[in-house]
Coordinates of C-alpha atoms in Angstrom, one line a residue:
M18 CA 21.9 -17.2 -22.1
H19 CA 18.1 -16.8 -22.1
A20 CA 16.9 -13.2 -21.3
T21 CA 14.8 -12.9 -18.2
L22 CA 11.8 -10.5 -17.8
L23 CA 14.2 -8.3 -15.8
D24 CA 16.6 -8.0 -18.7
P25 CA 16.7 -4.4 -20.0
R26 CA 16.0 -5.7 -23.5
N27 CA 12.6 -6.8 -22.4
R28 CA 11.6 -3.8 -20.3
L29 CA 10.5 -1.8 -23.4
V30 CA 8.4 -4.8 -24.5
V31 CA 6.8 -5.1 -21.1
L32 CA 6.0 -1.3 -21.0
V33 CA 4.5 -1.4 -24.6
T34 CA 2.4 -4.4 -23.7
R35 CA 1.1 -2.7 -20.6
L36 CA 0.2 0.5 -22.5
L37 CA -1.5 -1.6 -25.2
L38 CA -3.6 -3.3 -22.6
L39 CA -4.5 0.0 -21.0
G40 CA -5.3 1.6 -24.3
G41 CA -7.4 -1.4 -25.4
F42 CA -9.4 -1.3 -22.2
V43 CA -10.1 2.4 -22.7
F44 CA -11.0 1.9 -26.3
V45 CA -13.5 -0.9 -25.5
W46 CA -15.0 1.3 -22.7
W47 CA -15.3 4.2 -25.2
L48 CA -16.8 2.0 -27.9
L49 CA -19.4 0.5 -25.6
T50 CA -20.5 3.9 -24.3
S51 CA -20.4 5.7 -27.6
R52 CA -22.5 3.0 -29.3
G53 CA -25.0 3.0 -26.5
W54 CA -24.4 -0.6 -25.6
I55 CA -23.8 0.4 -22.0
S56 CA -25.2 3.6 -20.3
P57 CA -22.7 6.4 -19.6
F58 CA -24.9 7.4 -16.7
F59 CA -23.9 4.2 -14.9
F60 CA -20.5 3.4 -16.4
G61 CA -19.2 6.9 -17.2
D62 CA -17.6 8.1 -20.4
P63 CA -13.8 8.1 -21.0
A64 CA -13.9 11.5 -22.6
G65 CA -16.0 12.9 -19.7
V66 CA -13.6 11.4 -17.2
A67 CA -10.6 13.0 -19.0
R68 CA -12.3 16.4 -19.1
K69 CA -13.1 16.2 -15.4
L70 CA -9.4 15.4 -14.5
I71 CA -8.2 18.2 -16.7
S72 CA -10.7 20.6 -15.2
W73 CA -9.6 19.7 -11.7
F74 CA -5.9 20.3 -12.3
V75 CA -6.4 23.4 -14.5
T76 CA -8.7 25.1 -12.0
G77 CA -6.6 23.8 -9.1
S78 CA -9.7 22.6 -7.2
I79 CA -8.2 19.1 -6.7
Y80 CA -5.0 20.1 -5.0
A81 CA -6.3 20.7 -1.5
H82 CA -8.3 17.4 -1.6
L83 CA -5.3 15.5 -3.0
Y84 CA -2.9 17.0 -0.5
T85 CA -5.2 16.0 2.4
T86 CA -5.6 12.4 1.3
L87 CA -1.9 12.0 0.5
I88 CA -0.9 13.4 3.9
E89 CA -3.3 11.0 5.7
T90 CA -2.1 8.1 3.6
I91 CA 1.6 8.8 4.2
L92 CA 1.2 9.3 7.9
A93 CA -0.9 6.2 8.3
F94 CA 1.6 4.3 6.3
L95 CA 4.7 5.5 8.2
I96 CA 3.1 5.2 11.7
G97 CA 1.6 1.8 11.1
T98 CA 4.8 0.5 9.6
V99 CA 7.0 1.7 12.5
L100 CA 4.6 0.3 15.1
G101 CA 4.2 -3.0 13.2
L102 CA 8.0 -3.3 12.8
A103 CA 8.7 -2.5 16.5
C104 CA 6.0 -4.7 17.9
G105 CA 6.8 -7.6 15.5
L106 CA 10.5 -7.5 16.5
W107 CA 9.6 -7.2 20.2
L108 CA 7.2 -10.1 20.3
A109 CA 9.2 -12.3 18.0
L110 CA 12.2 -12.0 20.3
S111 CA 10.1 -12.5 23.5
P112 CA 8.5 -15.9 23.2
F113 CA 6.7 -15.7 26.5
L114 CA 5.1 -12.3 25.7
A115 CA 4.2 -13.7 22.2
I116 CA 2.3 -16.5 23.8
V117 CA 0.5 -14.3 26.3
T118 CA -0.6 -11.7 23.8
D119 CA -1.4 -14.1 21.0
P120 CA -5.2 -14.4 21.6
F121 CA -5.5 -10.6 22.1
I122 CA -3.7 -9.9 18.8
K123 CA -5.8 -12.4 16.9
A124 CA -8.9 -10.9 18.4
L125 CA -8.0 -7.4 17.4
N126 CA -7.0 -8.5 14.0
S127 CA -10.3 -10.3 13.5
M128 CA -12.3 -7.2 14.2
P129 CA -13.6 -5.3 11.1
R130 CA -11.5 -2.1 11.4
L131 CA -14.2 0.0 9.8
I132 CA -16.2 -0.2 13.0
F133 CA -13.5 2.0 14.6
A134 CA -14.0 4.9 12.1
P135 CA -16.9 6.5 14.0
I136 CA -15.1 6.1 17.3
F137 CA -11.9 7.7 15.9
A138 CA -14.0 10.5 14.5
L139 CA -15.4 11.1 18.0
W140 CA -12.0 10.9 19.6
F141 CA -9.9 12.9 17.0
G142 CA -12.6 14.9 15.2
L143 CA -13.2 15.2 11.5
G144 CA -9.6 16.3 10.7
I145 CA -6.9 14.2 9.3
W146 CA -6.0 12.3 12.5
S147 CA -9.2 10.3 12.6
K148 CA -8.3 9.0 9.1
V149 CA -4.7 8.4 10.1
A150 CA -5.8 6.4 13.1
L151 CA -8.0 4.2 10.9
G152 CA -5.2 3.7 8.4
V153 CA -2.7 2.8 11.1
T154 CA -5.0 0.0 12.4
L155 CA -5.1 -1.4 8.9
V156 CA -1.4 -1.1 8.1
F157 CA -0.1 -2.2 11.5
F158 CA -1.3 -5.8 11.3
V159 CA 0.0 -6.3 7.8
V160 CA 3.5 -5.3 8.8
F161 CA 3.4 -6.8 12.2
F162 CA 2.6 -10.4 11.1
N163 CA 5.2 -10.3 8.3
V164 CA 7.9 -9.0 10.6
F165 CA 7.0 -11.5 13.3
Q166 CA 7.2 -14.4 10.9
G167 CA 10.4 -13.1 9.3
V168 CA 12.2 -13.0 12.6
R169 CA 10.9 -16.4 13.7
E170 CA 12.1 -17.8 10.4
V171 CA 15.7 -17.2 11.3
S172 CA 17.7 -20.5 11.2
P173 CA 18.8 -21.7 14.6
A174 CA 22.0 -22.8 13.1
V175 CA 22.8 -19.3 11.9
L176 CA 22.0 -17.9 15.3
A177 CA 24.2 -20.5 17.0
N178 CA 27.1 -19.9 14.6
T179 CA 26.8 -16.1 15.0
R180 CA 26.8 -16.5 18.8
M181 CA 29.9 -18.7 18.6
L182 CA 31.7 -15.9 16.7
G183 CA 31.1 -13.7 19.7
A184 CA 28.1 -11.6 18.5
N185 CA 26.2 -9.8 21.2
S186 CA 22.4 -9.1 21.2
R187 CA 22.9 -5.8 19.4
Q188 CA 25.0 -7.4 16.7
L189 CA 22.5 -10.3 16.3
M190 CA 19.7 -7.7 15.8
R191 CA 21.7 -5.8 13.2
H192 CA 23.2 -8.6 11.3
V193 CA 20.8 -11.5 11.6
Y194 CA 17.3 -10.6 12.7
L195 CA 16.8 -7.4 10.8
P196 CA 18.2 -8.8 7.4
S197 CA 15.9 -11.8 7.9
A198 CA 12.9 -9.6 8.5
M199 CA 13.6 -7.0 5.8
S200 CA 12.4 -9.1 2.9
W201 CA 9.2 -9.9 4.8
V202 CA 8.8 -6.2 5.6
F203 CA 9.1 -4.9 2.1
S204 CA 6.7 -7.6 0.8
S205 CA 4.2 -6.3 3.3
L206 CA 4.8 -2.6 2.5
H207 CA 3.5 -3.0 -1.0
N208 CA 0.2 -4.1 0.4
A209 CA 0.3 -1.6 3.2
V210 CA 0.5 1.3 0.7
G211 CA -2.9 0.4 -0.8
I212 CA -4.4 -0.4 2.5
A213 CA -3.3 3.0 3.9
F214 CA -5.2 4.6 1.0
V215 CA -8.2 2.5 1.8
G216 CA -8.2 3.7 5.4
S217 CA -7.9 7.4 4.4
V218 CA -10.6 7.3 1.7
V219 CA -13.1 5.2 3.9
G220 CA -12.5 7.7 6.8
E221 CA -13.2 10.6 4.4
Y222 CA -16.4 8.8 3.3
L223 CA -17.6 8.5 6.9
G224 CA -16.9 12.1 7.9
S225 CA -14.6 14.8 6.6
E226 CA -14.4 18.3 5.2
K227 CA -12.0 17.6 2.4
G228 CA -10.1 14.9 0.6
V229 CA -10.4 12.8 -2.6
G230 CA -12.7 10.4 -0.8
Y231 CA -14.9 13.4 0.3
L232 CA -14.9 14.6 -3.3
I233 CA -16.0 11.2 -4.6
L234 CA -18.7 11.1 -2.0
L235 CA -20.1 14.5 -3.1
A236 CA -20.0 13.3 -6.7
E237 CA -22.0 10.1 -5.8
G238 CA -24.6 12.3 -4.1
V239 CA -25.4 14.0 -7.4
F240 CA -24.9 10.9 -9.6
D241 CA -21.8 12.3 -11.3
I242 CA -20.2 9.0 -12.3
D243 CA -17.5 10.7 -14.3
S244 CA -16.2 12.5 -11.2
V245 CA -16.4 9.3 -9.2
I246 CA -14.3 7.4 -11.8
A247 CA -11.9 10.3 -12.1
G248 CA -11.4 10.3 -8.3
I249 CA -10.8 6.6 -8.3
L250 CA -8.3 6.8 -11.1
L251 CA -6.5 9.6 -9.4
L252 CA -6.2 7.6 -6.2
T253 CA -5.0 4.6 -8.2
V254 CA -2.2 6.5 -9.9
F255 CA -0.9 8.0 -6.6
A256 CA -1.1 4.5 -4.9
L257 CA 1.1 3.2 -7.8
V258 CA 3.5 6.1 -7.3
L259 CA 3.9 5.3 -3.6
D260 CA 4.3 1.6 -4.4
T261 CA 7.0 2.5 -6.9
T262 CA 8.7 4.5 -4.2
V263 CA 8.6 1.5 -1.9
S264 CA 10.2 -0.6 -4.7
L265 CA 13.0 1.9 -5.0
F266 CA 13.7 1.7 -1.3
E267 CA 13.5 -2.0 -1.5
A268 CA 16.0 -2.1 -4.3
H269 CA 18.4 0.1 -2.3
F270 CA 18.1 -1.7 1.1
M271 CA 17.9 -5.2 -0.3
R272 CA 20.7 -4.9 -2.8
W273 CA 22.7 -7.5 -1.0
Q274 CA 20.2 -10.1 -2.2
P275 CA 20.9 -11.8 -5.5
S276 CA 18.6 -10.7 -8.3
A277 CA 16.4 -13.0 -10.3
G278 CA 18.8 -12.7 -13.3
Q279 CA 21.8 -13.8 -11.1
T280 CA 20.1 -16.8 -9.5
V281 CA 18.6 -18.3 -12.7
S282 CA 21.1 -19.8 -15.0
G283 CA 20.5 -20.1 -18.7
H284 CA 22.0 -21.7 -21.8
A285 CA 24.4 -19.9 -24.0

């Protein structure tokens, strides 16, 4: 049987290939800056970025900023996900309300959410809640539309058969609607994690007292490109950590679905 990319025998190959790509990128970056082919003033220096990251963690100066950004991101992610899930289920199961609210939802979704950042800063101050509010507006619509579509994709035949077996509304929600929506929900959560980070960092850019976005803004003010890149890399790593956490939850809650290795047959 042919091995798939999910086969444990290939995981090491995938990991090594990824590390080689990353190492190759860093090497080319170092080569270009060390030879003077590109200016470290504009593109940074790998060694300088590494020294900056080490300095932040050794001195402990990064922890307060990182904690603030992570709290903002996690709160925005959780609140936006819960609201998007609840509203998506509610409107998907209420066709009349869905039709009534459709133009309003589309209008809100079409608005650039960044224009709300100064308003949220005025309403909630420069603390974490103005960043959380901005992140929620970004996460909500990603989750909402996926949940709405997932529930609407339920087969009428499945609903009819389940009702014939005597299922009530609560049982339909638990055994039909939620399982149908879950795959759509988790596919949206991977995007929502990164979007929650975007909301937090942009909010810190526009007005804050601490946070990784605030730290990057200060570095840009003094043209410290190494600190800017170090901050971006730090945010990227933690976004990947949160995305991996979502994947673990997805593997747990979606374990009833057949895996790719089980659905694809091969030749002996």
